[in-house]
PDB file of C-alpha atoms and ligand atoms in Angstrom:
ATOM      1  CA  MET A   1      14.406  23.448  -0.195  1.00  0.00           C
ATOM      2  CA  ASP A   2      16.498  21.616   2.417  1.00  0.00           C
ATOM      3  CA  ILE A   3      14.876  18.158   2.414  1.00  0.00           C
ATOM      4  CA  ALA A   4      17.702  16.670   4.504  1.00  0.00           C
ATOM      5  CA  ALA A   5      17.030  19.190   7.294  1.00  0.00           C
ATOM      6  CA  ILE A   6      13.277  18.572   7.119  1.00  0.00           C
ATOM      7  CA  LEU A   7      13.832  14.832   7.510  1.00  0.00           C
ATOM      8  CA  ASP A   8      16.289  15.339  10.400  1.00  0.00           C
ATOM      9  CA  ASP A   9      13.687  17.419  12.164  1.00  0.00           C
ATOM     10  CA  ILE A  10      10.986  14.781  11.586  1.00  0.00           C
ATOM     11  CA  GLY A  11      13.320  11.992  12.805  1.00  0.00           C
ATOM     12  CA  GLU A  12      14.081  13.889  16.016  1.00  0.00           C
ATOM     13  CA  THR A  13      10.426  14.680  16.669  1.00  0.00           C
ATOM     14  CA  MET A  14       9.383  11.073  16.161  1.00  0.00           C
ATOM     15  CA  ALA A  15      12.173   9.754  18.410  1.00  0.00           C
ATOM     16  CA  ARG A  16      10.643  11.807  21.255  1.00  0.00           C
ATOM     17  CA  ALA A  17       7.083  10.535  20.646  1.00  0.00           C
ATOM     18  CA  THR A  18       5.589   8.742  23.628  1.00  0.00           C
ATOM     19  CA  ASP A  19       2.216   7.670  22.179  1.00  0.00           C
ATOM     20  CA  ARG A  20       3.232   5.524  19.230  1.00  0.00           C
ATOM     21  CA  GLY A  21       0.103   3.350  18.691  1.00  0.00           C
ATOM     22  CA  ARG A  22       0.103  -0.458  18.548  1.00  0.00           C
ATOM     23  CA  VAL A  23       1.641  -3.038  16.215  1.00  0.00           C
ATOM     24  CA  ALA A  24      -0.769  -5.279  14.289  1.00  0.00           C
ATOM     25  CA  THR A  25      -1.138  -8.592  16.091  1.00  0.00           C
ATOM     26  CA  TYR A  26      -3.696 -10.386  13.912  1.00  0.00           C
ATOM     27  CA  ILE A  27      -0.896 -11.581  11.637  1.00  0.00           C
ATOM     28  CA  PRO A  28       1.418 -13.302  14.180  1.00  0.00           C
ATOM     29  CA  GLN A  29       4.636 -12.660  12.220  1.00  0.00           C
ATOM     30  CA  LEU A  30       3.921  -8.904  12.213  1.00  0.00           C
ATOM     31  CA  ALA A  31       3.480  -8.850  15.997  1.00  0.00           C
ATOM     32  CA  ARG A  32       7.186  -9.708  16.386  1.00  0.00           C
ATOM     33  CA  ILE A  33       8.432  -6.447  14.938  1.00  0.00           C
ATOM     34  CA  ASP A  34      10.362  -3.893  17.057  1.00  0.00           C
ATOM     35  CA  ALA A  35       7.761  -1.231  17.842  1.00  0.00           C
ATOM     36  CA  ASN A  36      10.385   1.527  18.103  1.00  0.00           C
ATOM     37  CA  ARG A  37      11.536   1.431  14.521  1.00  0.00           C
ATOM     38  CA  PHE A  38      11.097   4.619  12.524  1.00  0.00           C
ATOM     39  CA  GLY A  39      12.376   5.404   9.057  1.00  0.00           C
ATOM     40  CA  MET A  40      11.592   7.732   6.204  1.00  0.00           C
ATOM     41  CA  ALA A  41      12.924   8.276   2.683  1.00  0.00           C
ATOM     42  CA  VAL A  42      12.341  10.795  -0.083  1.00  0.00           C
ATOM     43  CA  ALA A  43      13.353   9.921  -3.663  1.00  0.00           C
ATOM     44  CA  LEU A  44      13.663  12.673  -6.259  1.00  0.00           C
ATOM     45  CA  PRO A  45      13.275  12.082 -10.007  1.00  0.00           C
ATOM     46  CA  ASP A  46      16.956  12.971 -10.551  1.00  0.00           C
ATOM     47  CA  GLY A  47      18.044  10.024  -8.399  1.00  0.00           C
ATOM     48  CA  GLN A  48      18.764  11.866  -5.146  1.00  0.00           C
ATOM     49  CA  ILE A  49      17.638  10.076  -1.981  1.00  0.00           C
ATOM     50  CA  PHE A  50      17.192  11.647   1.457  1.00  0.00           C
ATOM     51  CA  THR A  51      16.608   9.543   4.549  1.00  0.00           C
ATOM     52  CA  THR A  52      16.213   9.529   8.288  1.00  0.00           C
ATOM     53  CA  GLY A  53      16.259   6.625  10.777  1.00  0.00           C
ATOM     54  CA  ASP A  54      15.665   3.004   9.726  1.00  0.00           C
ATOM     55  CA  ALA A  55      15.175   3.795   6.046  1.00  0.00           C
ATOM     56  CA  LYS A  56      17.212   0.808   4.837  1.00  0.00           C
ATOM     57  CA  ILE A  57      15.465  -1.905   6.844  1.00  0.00           C
ATOM     58  CA  PRO A  58      13.000  -4.017   4.822  1.00  0.00           C
ATOM     59  CA  PHE A  59       9.512  -4.381   6.326  1.00  0.00           C
ATOM     60  CA  SER A  60       6.295  -6.075   5.249  1.00  0.00           C
ATOM     61  CA  ILE A  61       4.631  -3.774   2.719  1.00  0.00           C
ATOM     62  CA  GLN A  62       1.216  -5.419   3.216  1.00  0.00           C
ATOM     63  CA  SER A  63      -1.536  -3.291   1.667  1.00  0.00           C
ATOM     64  CA  ILE A  64       0.892  -0.998  -0.110  1.00  0.00           C
ATOM     65  CA  SER A  65       1.180  -3.932  -2.546  1.00  0.00           C
ATOM     66  CA  LYS A  66      -2.413  -3.181  -3.599  1.00  0.00           C
ATOM     67  CA  VAL A  67      -1.153  -0.164  -5.569  1.00  0.00           C
ATOM     68  CA  PHE A  68       1.157  -2.314  -7.700  1.00  0.00           C
ATOM     69  CA  THR A  69      -1.499  -4.984  -8.260  1.00  0.00           C
ATOM     70  CA  LEU A  70      -3.970  -2.301  -9.316  1.00  0.00           C
ATOM     71  CA  ALA A  71      -1.432  -1.070 -11.860  1.00  0.00           C
ATOM     72  CA  LEU A  72      -1.123  -4.616 -13.251  1.00  0.00           C
ATOM     73  CA  ALA A  73      -4.902  -5.199 -13.332  1.00  0.00           C
ATOM     74  CA  LEU A  74      -5.536  -1.866 -15.089  1.00  0.00           C
ATOM     75  CA  GLY A  75      -2.777  -2.673 -17.554  1.00  0.00           C
ATOM     76  CA  ARG A  76      -4.402  -6.011 -18.272  1.00  0.00           C
ATOM     77  CA  MET A  77      -8.081  -5.041 -18.374  1.00  0.00           C
ATOM     78  CA  GLY A  78      -8.206  -1.291 -18.959  1.00  0.00           C
ATOM     79  CA  ASP A  79     -11.519   0.324 -18.019  1.00  0.00           C
ATOM     80  CA  GLN A  80     -13.240  -3.076 -18.014  1.00  0.00           C
ATOM     81  CA  PHE A  81     -11.622  -3.520 -14.618  1.00  0.00           C
ATOM     82  CA  TRP A  82     -14.134  -1.101 -13.086  1.00  0.00           C
ATOM     83  CA  THR A  83     -17.025  -3.464 -13.777  1.00  0.00           C
ATOM     84  CA  ARG A  84     -15.687  -5.611 -10.935  1.00  0.00           C
ATOM     85  CA  VAL A  85     -14.585  -3.018  -8.390  1.00  0.00           C
ATOM     86  CA  GLY A  86     -15.971   0.430  -7.530  1.00  0.00           C
ATOM     87  CA  ARG A  87     -14.030   3.620  -7.008  1.00  0.00           C
ATOM     88  CA  GLU A  88     -15.696   5.235  -4.019  1.00  0.00           C
ATOM     89  CA  PRO A  89     -14.344   5.591  -0.497  1.00  0.00           C
ATOM     90  CA  SER A  90     -15.858   2.968   1.802  1.00  0.00           C
ATOM     91  CA  GLY A  91     -15.901   4.713   5.179  1.00  0.00           C
ATOM     92  CA  GLN A  92     -15.526   1.207   6.652  1.00  0.00           C
ATOM     93  CA  ALA A  93     -12.669  -0.785   8.169  1.00  0.00           C
ATOM     94  CA  PHE A  94     -10.230  -2.282   5.648  1.00  0.00           C
ATOM     95  CA  ASN A  95     -11.478  -5.839   6.229  1.00  0.00           C
ATOM     96  CA  SER A  96     -15.206  -5.080   6.573  1.00  0.00           C
ATOM     97  CA  ILE A  97     -17.741  -7.337   4.840  1.00  0.00           C
ATOM     98  CA  LEU A  98     -20.774  -5.095   5.533  1.00  0.00           C
ATOM     99  CA  GLN A  99     -21.068  -3.249   2.226  1.00  0.00           C
ATOM    100  CA  LEU A 100     -20.372  -6.330   0.123  1.00  0.00           C
ATOM    101  CA  GLU A 101     -23.805  -7.746   0.915  1.00  0.00           C
ATOM    102  CA  HIS A 102     -25.625  -4.481   0.264  1.00  0.00           C
ATOM    103  CA  GLU A 103     -23.746  -3.943  -2.969  1.00  0.00           C
ATOM    104  CA  GLY A 104     -24.086  -7.383  -4.518  1.00  0.00           C
ATOM    105  CA  GLY A 105     -20.477  -8.546  -4.131  1.00  0.00           C
ATOM    106  CA  ILE A 106     -18.905  -5.524  -5.874  1.00  0.00           C
ATOM    107  CA  PRO A 107     -16.337  -4.032  -3.473  1.00  0.00           C
ATOM    108  CA  ARG A 108     -16.325  -0.260  -3.052  1.00  0.00           C
ATOM    109  CA  ASN A 109     -12.722   0.319  -4.157  1.00  0.00           C
ATOM    110  CA  PRO A 110      -9.469  -1.537  -4.983  1.00  0.00           C
ATOM    111  CA  PHE A 111      -7.786  -0.798  -1.644  1.00  0.00           C
ATOM    112  CA  ILE A 112     -10.147  -2.267   0.962  1.00  0.00           C
ATOM    113  CA  ASN A 113      -9.358  -5.962   1.325  1.00  0.00           C
ATOM    114  CA  ALA A 114     -12.364  -7.199  -0.679  1.00  0.00           C
ATOM    115  CA  GLY A 115     -11.491  -4.849  -3.542  1.00  0.00           C
ATOM    116  CA  ALA A 116      -7.836  -5.789  -3.428  1.00  0.00           C
ATOM    117  CA  ILE A 117      -8.705  -9.483  -3.535  1.00  0.00           C
ATOM    118  CA  ALA A 118     -10.906  -8.857  -6.611  1.00  0.00           C
ATOM    119  CA  THR A 119      -8.022  -6.864  -8.119  1.00  0.00           C
ATOM    120  CA  THR A 120      -5.575  -9.713  -7.544  1.00  0.00           C
ATOM    121  CA  ASP A 121      -8.148 -12.076  -9.051  1.00  0.00           C
ATOM    122  CA  ALA A 122      -8.332  -9.810 -12.134  1.00  0.00           C
ATOM    123  CA  ALA A 123      -4.557  -9.517 -12.440  1.00  0.00           C
ATOM    124  CA  LEU A 124      -4.236 -13.292 -12.017  1.00  0.00           C
ATOM    125  CA  ALA A 125      -6.784 -14.302 -14.639  1.00  0.00           C
ATOM    126  CA  GLY A 126      -5.426 -17.060 -16.810  1.00  0.00           C
ATOM    127  CA  HIS A 127      -2.072 -17.255 -15.023  1.00  0.00           C
ATOM    128  CA  ALA A 128      -0.743 -19.491 -12.268  1.00  0.00           C
ATOM    129  CA  PRO A 129      -0.186 -17.614  -8.959  1.00  0.00           C
ATOM    130  CA  ARG A 130       3.547 -18.171  -9.405  1.00  0.00           C
ATOM    131  CA  GLU A 131       3.508 -16.347 -12.755  1.00  0.00           C
ATOM    132  CA  PHE A 132       1.454 -13.490 -11.338  1.00  0.00           C
ATOM    133  CA  LEU A 133       3.834 -13.128  -8.385  1.00  0.00           C
ATOM    134  CA  GLY A 134       6.795 -13.186 -10.762  1.00  0.00           C
ATOM    135  CA  GLU A 135       5.186 -10.443 -12.832  1.00  0.00           C
ATOM    136  CA  LEU A 136       4.365  -8.419  -9.709  1.00  0.00           C
ATOM    137  CA  LEU A 137       7.937  -8.697  -8.436  1.00  0.00           C
ATOM    138  CA  ARG A 138       9.275  -7.698 -11.843  1.00  0.00           C
ATOM    139  CA  PHE A 139       7.003  -4.645 -11.836  1.00  0.00           C
ATOM    140  CA  ILE A 140       8.056  -3.622  -8.314  1.00  0.00           C
ATOM    141  CA  ARG A 141      11.753  -4.264  -8.996  1.00  0.00           C
ATOM    142  CA  THR A 142      11.594  -2.204 -12.196  1.00  0.00           C
ATOM    143  CA  ALA A 143       9.748   0.619 -10.430  1.00  0.00           C
ATOM    144  CA  ALA A 144      12.283   0.630  -7.576  1.00  0.00           C
ATOM    145  CA  GLY A 145      15.296  -0.108  -9.774  1.00  0.00           C
ATOM    146  CA  ASP A 146      16.296  -2.854  -7.340  1.00  0.00           C
ATOM    147  CA  ASP A 147      16.419  -6.597  -8.087  1.00  0.00           C
ATOM    148  CA  SER A 148      16.877  -7.674  -4.488  1.00  0.00           C
ATOM    149  CA  ILE A 149      13.205  -7.156  -3.513  1.00  0.00           C
ATOM    150  CA  HIS A 150      11.572 -10.422  -2.454  1.00  0.00           C
ATOM    151  CA  ILE A 151       8.614 -12.063  -0.699  1.00  0.00           C
ATOM    152  CA  ASN A 152       8.911 -13.218   2.925  1.00  0.00           C
ATOM    153  CA  GLU A 153       7.492 -16.760   2.893  1.00  0.00           C
ATOM    154  CA  LYS A 154       7.110 -16.872   6.672  1.00  0.00           C
ATOM    155  CA  VAL A 155       4.860 -13.809   6.636  1.00  0.00           C
ATOM    156  CA  ALA A 156       2.853 -15.241   3.712  1.00  0.00           C
ATOM    157  CA  ARG A 157       2.303 -18.478   5.647  1.00  0.00           C
ATOM    158  CA  SER A 158       1.390 -16.576   8.790  1.00  0.00           C
ATOM    159  CA  GLU A 159      -1.291 -14.683   6.823  1.00  0.00           C
ATOM    160  CA  GLU A 160      -2.524 -17.860   5.226  1.00  0.00           C
ATOM    161  CA  GLU A 161      -2.965 -19.456   8.645  1.00  0.00           C
ATOM    162  CA  THR A 162      -4.955 -16.539  10.033  1.00  0.00           C
ATOM    163  CA  GLY A 163      -6.681 -15.405   6.835  1.00  0.00           C
ATOM    164  CA  ASP A 164     -10.225 -16.712   7.339  1.00  0.00           C
ATOM    165  CA  LEU A 165     -11.823 -13.278   7.188  1.00  0.00           C
ATOM    166  CA  ASN A 166     -10.065 -12.536   3.891  1.00  0.00           C
ATOM    167  CA  ARG A 167     -11.131 -15.929   2.534  1.00  0.00           C
ATOM    168  CA  ALA A 168     -14.699 -15.139   3.644  1.00  0.00           C
ATOM    169  CA  LEU A 169     -14.605 -11.936   1.577  1.00  0.00           C
ATOM    170  CA  ALA A 170     -13.407 -13.928  -1.417  1.00  0.00           C
ATOM    171  CA  TYR A 171     -16.067 -16.632  -1.069  1.00  0.00           C
ATOM    172  CA  PHE A 172     -18.719 -13.969  -0.690  1.00  0.00           C
ATOM    173  CA  MET A 173     -17.627 -12.392  -3.958  1.00  0.00           C
ATOM    174  CA  ALA A 174     -17.427 -15.837  -5.601  1.00  0.00           C
ATOM    175  CA  ALA A 175     -21.059 -16.443  -4.607  1.00  0.00           C
ATOM    176  CA  HIS A 176     -21.931 -13.246  -6.484  1.00  0.00           C
ATOM    177  CA  GLY A 177     -19.955 -14.279  -9.558  1.00  0.00           C
ATOM    178  CA  ASN A 178     -17.179 -11.760  -8.901  1.00  0.00           C
ATOM    179  CA  MET A 179     -14.231 -14.187  -8.782  1.00  0.00           C
ATOM    180  CA  LEU A 180     -12.713 -15.629 -11.959  1.00  0.00           C
ATOM    181  CA  ASN A 181     -10.274 -18.030 -10.319  1.00  0.00           C
ATOM    182  CA  PRO A 182     -10.704 -20.646  -7.597  1.00  0.00           C
ATOM    183  CA  VAL A 183     -10.663 -18.830  -4.244  1.00  0.00           C
ATOM    184  CA  ASP A 184      -7.615 -20.768  -3.015  1.00  0.00           C
ATOM    185  CA  LEU A 185      -5.516 -19.667  -5.987  1.00  0.00           C
ATOM    186  CA  THR A 186      -6.444 -16.002  -5.681  1.00  0.00           C
ATOM    187  CA  MET A 187      -5.939 -16.022  -1.921  1.00  0.00           C
ATOM    188  CA  GLY A 188      -2.538 -17.686  -2.231  1.00  0.00           C
ATOM    189  CA  ALA A 189      -1.509 -14.898  -4.597  1.00  0.00           C
ATOM    190  CA  TYR A 190      -3.024 -12.205  -2.342  1.00  0.00           C
ATOM    191  CA  PHE A 191      -1.312 -13.443   0.830  1.00  0.00           C
ATOM    192  CA  HIS A 192       2.028 -13.551  -0.978  1.00  0.00           C
ATOM    193  CA  GLN A 193       1.693 -10.071  -2.510  1.00  0.00           C
ATOM    194  CA  CYS A 194       1.066  -8.677   0.999  1.00  0.00           C
ATOM    195  CA  ALA A 195       4.262 -10.389   2.191  1.00  0.00           C
ATOM    196  CA  VAL A 196       6.605  -8.495  -0.167  1.00  0.00           C
ATOM    197  CA  GLU A 197       9.358  -6.872   1.893  1.00  0.00           C
ATOM    198  CA  MET A 198      10.791  -3.450   1.058  1.00  0.00           C
ATOM    199  CA  SER A 199      12.626  -0.650   2.810  1.00  0.00           C
ATOM    200  CA  CYS A 200      11.584   3.007   2.873  1.00  0.00           C
ATOM    201  CA  ILE A 201      14.257   3.755   0.268  1.00  0.00           C
ATOM    202  CA  GLN A 202      12.957   1.050  -2.056  1.00  0.00           C
ATOM    203  CA  LEU A 203       9.341   2.143  -1.665  1.00  0.00           C
ATOM    204  CA  ALA A 204      10.127   5.834  -2.109  1.00  0.00           C
ATOM    205  CA  ARG A 205      11.879   4.977  -5.373  1.00  0.00           C
ATOM    206  CA  ALA A 206       9.062   2.619  -6.396  1.00  0.00           C
ATOM    207  CA  ALA A 207       6.566   5.490  -5.968  1.00  0.00           C
ATOM    208  CA  LEU A 208       8.376   7.606  -8.561  1.00  0.00           C
ATOM    209  CA  PHE A 209       6.477   6.104 -11.518  1.00  0.00           C
ATOM    210  CA  LEU A 210       3.311   7.631 -10.036  1.00  0.00           C
ATOM    211  CA  THR A 211       4.785  11.153  -9.926  1.00  0.00           C
ATOM    212  CA  GLY A 212       4.838  11.513 -13.709  1.00  0.00           C
ATOM    213  CA  ALA A 213       8.008  13.597 -13.328  1.00  0.00           C
ATOM    214  CA  ASP A 214      10.521  13.722 -16.199  1.00  0.00           C
ATOM    215  CA  GLY A 215      12.996  10.880 -16.040  1.00  0.00           C
ATOM    216  CA  THR A 216      10.786   8.521 -14.002  1.00  0.00           C
ATOM    217  CA  PRO A 217       9.710   5.116 -15.349  1.00  0.00           C
ATOM    218  CA  ARG A 218       6.608   5.185 -17.585  1.00  0.00           C
ATOM    219  CA  LEU A 219       4.952   2.027 -16.322  1.00  0.00           C
ATOM    220  CA  VAL A 220       1.265   2.928 -16.503  1.00  0.00           C
ATOM    221  CA  SER A 221       1.000   6.124 -18.532  1.00  0.00           C
ATOM    222  CA  PRO A 222      -2.801   6.479 -18.798  1.00  0.00           C
ATOM    223  CA  GLY A 223      -3.507   4.849 -15.424  1.00  0.00           C
ATOM    224  CA  ARG A 224      -1.190   6.999 -13.315  1.00  0.00           C
ATOM    225  CA  ARG A 225      -3.617   9.808 -12.460  1.00  0.00           C
ATOM    226  CA  ARG A 226      -6.340   7.294 -11.716  1.00  0.00           C
ATOM    227  CA  ILE A 227      -4.176   5.333  -9.319  1.00  0.00           C
ATOM    228  CA  ASN A 228      -3.240   8.578  -7.558  1.00  0.00           C
ATOM    229  CA  ALA A 229      -6.929   9.530  -7.353  1.00  0.00           C
ATOM    230  CA  MET A 230      -7.729   6.187  -5.748  1.00  0.00           C
ATOM    231  CA  MET A 231      -4.858   6.579  -3.272  1.00  0.00           C
ATOM    232  CA  MET A 232      -6.070  10.029  -2.279  1.00  0.00           C
ATOM    233  CA  LEU A 233      -9.684   8.905  -1.819  1.00  0.00           C
ATOM    234  CA  CYS A 234      -9.308   5.375  -0.491  1.00  0.00           C
ATOM    235  CA  GLY A 235      -5.660   4.749   0.459  1.00  0.00           C
ATOM    236  CA  HIS A 236      -6.255   4.932   4.203  1.00  0.00           C
ATOM    237  CA  TYR A 237      -9.654   3.189   4.472  1.00  0.00           C
ATOM    238  CA  ASP A 238     -11.929   4.969   6.932  1.00  0.00           C
ATOM    239  CA  ALA A 239      -9.179   7.485   7.675  1.00  0.00           C
ATOM    240  CA  SER A 240      -8.722   8.516   4.023  1.00  0.00           C
ATOM    241  CA  GLY A 241     -10.478  11.849   4.503  1.00  0.00           C
ATOM    242  CA  ASP A 242      -8.341  12.557   7.551  1.00  0.00           C
ATOM    243  CA  PHE A 243      -5.144  11.748   5.621  1.00  0.00           C
ATOM    244  CA  ALA A 244      -6.173  13.962   2.684  1.00  0.00           C
ATOM    245  CA  TYR A 245      -7.027  16.754   5.119  1.00  0.00           C
ATOM    246  CA  ARG A 246      -3.768  16.482   7.062  1.00  0.00           C
ATOM    247  CA  VAL A 247      -1.305  15.605   4.290  1.00  0.00           C
ATOM    248  CA  GLY A 248      -2.937  16.526   0.981  1.00  0.00           C
ATOM    249  CA  LEU A 249      -1.030  13.905  -1.020  1.00  0.00           C
ATOM    250  CA  PRO A 250      -2.020  10.505  -2.433  1.00  0.00           C
ATOM    251  CA  GLY A 251      -0.847   7.788  -0.045  1.00  0.00           C
ATOM    252  CA  LYS A 252      -1.256   4.092   0.623  1.00  0.00           C
ATOM    253  CA  SER A 253      -0.792   2.496   4.020  1.00  0.00           C
ATOM    254  CA  GLY A 254      -0.160  -1.088   5.107  1.00  0.00           C
ATOM    255  CA  VAL A 255      -0.599  -2.839   8.462  1.00  0.00           C
ATOM    256  CA  GLY A 256       3.170  -3.414   8.494  1.00  0.00           C
ATOM    257  CA  GLY A 257       3.340   0.302   9.380  1.00  0.00           C
ATOM    258  CA  GLY A 258       4.497   1.630   6.026  1.00  0.00           C
ATOM    259  CA  ILE A 259       2.959   4.495   4.064  1.00  0.00           C
ATOM    260  CA  MET A 260       3.942   5.168   0.441  1.00  0.00           C
ATOM    261  CA  VAL A 261       3.201   8.733  -0.625  1.00  0.00           C
ATOM    262  CA  VAL A 262       3.268  10.375  -4.053  1.00  0.00           C
ATOM    263  CA  ALA A 263       4.120  14.049  -4.439  1.00  0.00           C
ATOM    264  CA  PRO A 264       3.004  14.482  -8.078  1.00  0.00           C
ATOM    265  CA  GLY A 265       5.724  15.922 -10.300  1.00  0.00           C
ATOM    266  CA  ARG A 266       8.133  16.091  -7.369  1.00  0.00           C
ATOM    267  CA  ALA A 267       9.021  12.979  -5.346  1.00  0.00           C
ATOM    268  CA  GLY A 268       8.292   9.509  -4.061  1.00  0.00           C
ATOM    269  CA  VAL A 269       8.111   9.321  -0.280  1.00  0.00           C
ATOM    270  CA  CYS A 270       7.901   6.454   2.190  1.00  0.00           C
ATOM    271  CA  VAL A 271       7.657   6.396   5.965  1.00  0.00           C
ATOM    272  CA  TRP A 272       7.693   3.382   8.306  1.00  0.00           C
ATOM    273  CA  SER A 273       6.705   3.098  11.941  1.00  0.00           C
ATOM    274  CA  PRO A 274       5.142  -0.277  12.831  1.00  0.00           C
ATOM    275  CA  CYS A 275       2.639   0.970  15.422  1.00  0.00           C
ATOM    276  CA  LEU A 276      -0.839   1.692  14.108  1.00  0.00           C
ATOM    277  CA  ASN A 277      -3.800   3.906  14.947  1.00  0.00           C
ATOM    278  CA  ALA A 278      -7.362   2.646  15.364  1.00  0.00           C
ATOM    279  CA  GLN A 279      -7.908   2.526  11.578  1.00  0.00           C
ATOM    280  CA  GLY A 280      -4.871   0.304  10.995  1.00  0.00           C
ATOM    281  CA  ASN A 281      -2.620   3.039   9.565  1.00  0.00           C
ATOM    282  CA  SER A 282       0.814   3.921  10.951  1.00  0.00           C
ATOM    283  CA  LYS A 283       0.271   6.485  13.696  1.00  0.00           C
ATOM    284  CA  LEU A 284       3.671   8.153  13.693  1.00  0.00           C
ATOM    285  CA  GLY A 285       3.949   7.594   9.951  1.00  0.00           C
ATOM    286  CA  THR A 286       0.861   9.727   9.393  1.00  0.00           C
ATOM    287  CA  GLU A 287       2.204  12.400  11.737  1.00  0.00           C
ATOM    288  CA  ALA A 288       5.561  12.338   9.958  1.00  0.00           C
ATOM    289  CA  VAL A 289       4.128  12.848   6.469  1.00  0.00           C
ATOM    290  CA  GLU A 290       1.844  15.539   7.850  1.00  0.00           C
ATOM    291  CA  MET A 291       4.959  17.365   9.121  1.00  0.00           C
ATOM    292  CA  PHE A 292       6.648  16.748   5.779  1.00  0.00           C
ATOM    293  CA  GLY A 293       3.690  18.135   3.824  1.00  0.00           C
ATOM    294  CA  ARG A 294       3.611  21.245   5.979  1.00  0.00           C
ATOM    295  CA  ALA A 295       7.363  21.849   5.703  1.00  0.00           C
ATOM    296  CA  THR A 296       7.540  21.350   1.928  1.00  0.00           C
ATOM    297  CA  GLY A 297       4.210  22.904   0.922  1.00  0.00           C
ATOM    298  CA  TRP A 298       3.825  19.973  -1.462  1.00  0.00           C
ATOM    299  CA  SER A 299       0.129  19.335  -0.763  1.00  0.00           C
ATOM    300  CA  VAL A 300      -1.696  19.067  -4.084  1.00  0.00           C
ATOM    301  CA  PHE A 301      -4.135  21.617  -2.656  1.00  0.00           C
ATOM    302  CA  ASP A 302      -1.445  24.244  -2.112  1.00  0.00           C
TER     303      ASP A 302
HETATM  304  N1  LIG B   1      -2.481  -8.641   4.543  1.00  0.00           N
HETATM  305  C1  LIG B   1      -3.360  -7.739   5.229  1.00  0.00           C
HETATM  306  C2  LIG B   1      -4.752  -8.294   5.277  1.00  0.00           C
HETATM  307  O1  LIG B   1      -5.173  -8.811   4.291  1.00  0.00           O
HETATM  308  C3  LIG B   1      -3.343  -6.418   4.556  1.00  0.00           C
HETATM  309  C4  LIG B   1      -4.199  -5.387   5.258  1.00  0.00           C
HETATM  310  C5  LIG B   1      -3.550  -4.043   5.366  1.00  0.00           C
HETATM  311  O2  LIG B   1      -2.356  -3.866   5.218  1.00  0.00           O
HETATM  312  N2  LIG B   1      -4.354  -3.079   5.729  1.00  0.00           N
HETATM  313  O3  LIG B   1      -5.434  -8.249   6.258  1.00  0.00           O
END
């Protein structure tokens, strides 16, 4: 299979796109990004990397970080983790508070904001936010094989300043006894994890541990399939069904415009285009991985 040619084709198609979507503006630092950026990378278990466009430029990984935090929380708590967070698709916007009231402060899944905040709270338990963030960075750097990955403090501060809705989700869960740490501590950790910066190449390599392919890092052996299941069912919020239908691979999006995709047994993939669709997922990014899935036949349903 000629992955380089497939990526060239995708890059050319996306460069011609006229309807790109809109960049996220609710986090002021994200609104400053160049809307025309587009990059994609594919990492194979044998170390080969294929790219197109802006694949080396670091961007804000935002909710993609929720995958790594889930891995840490599962590692720490095992199946006990699922007493705090559900594992069903929500069918609601990523920052919705609606179901939390109906469901007694237990978020539907670890990838909507409420669930991710509870996951960070679980991963944090007993540690200072600084230690948790150090552990998270170590995990991500090991997964990507790259020690240069860091957190953008400006983005973290920008989120902190505009994060009242996220804090509301946390306080709501605290009122239901579903927060172990003081809300401020958990939210500080959450805002910082969202502000990790990575390039498509780094994220494609970081996704390799979820492929289970020979030669990839064994970071979460029993949890790997479960994390992939959650990505397939919940990784794109209320567009998760659409993503599964169009792409057929586990993926996780972020409002920075990135999507990390796992092709089980085959490759880690990442695409970045900062403009989003109505559900807060990268518009061209989704189209690009849809093209990629069609060209490779790598859908898990094939
Ligand atoms: N930091 C963002 C938020 O909490 C993450 C959301 C996302 O990427 N979908 O609102």
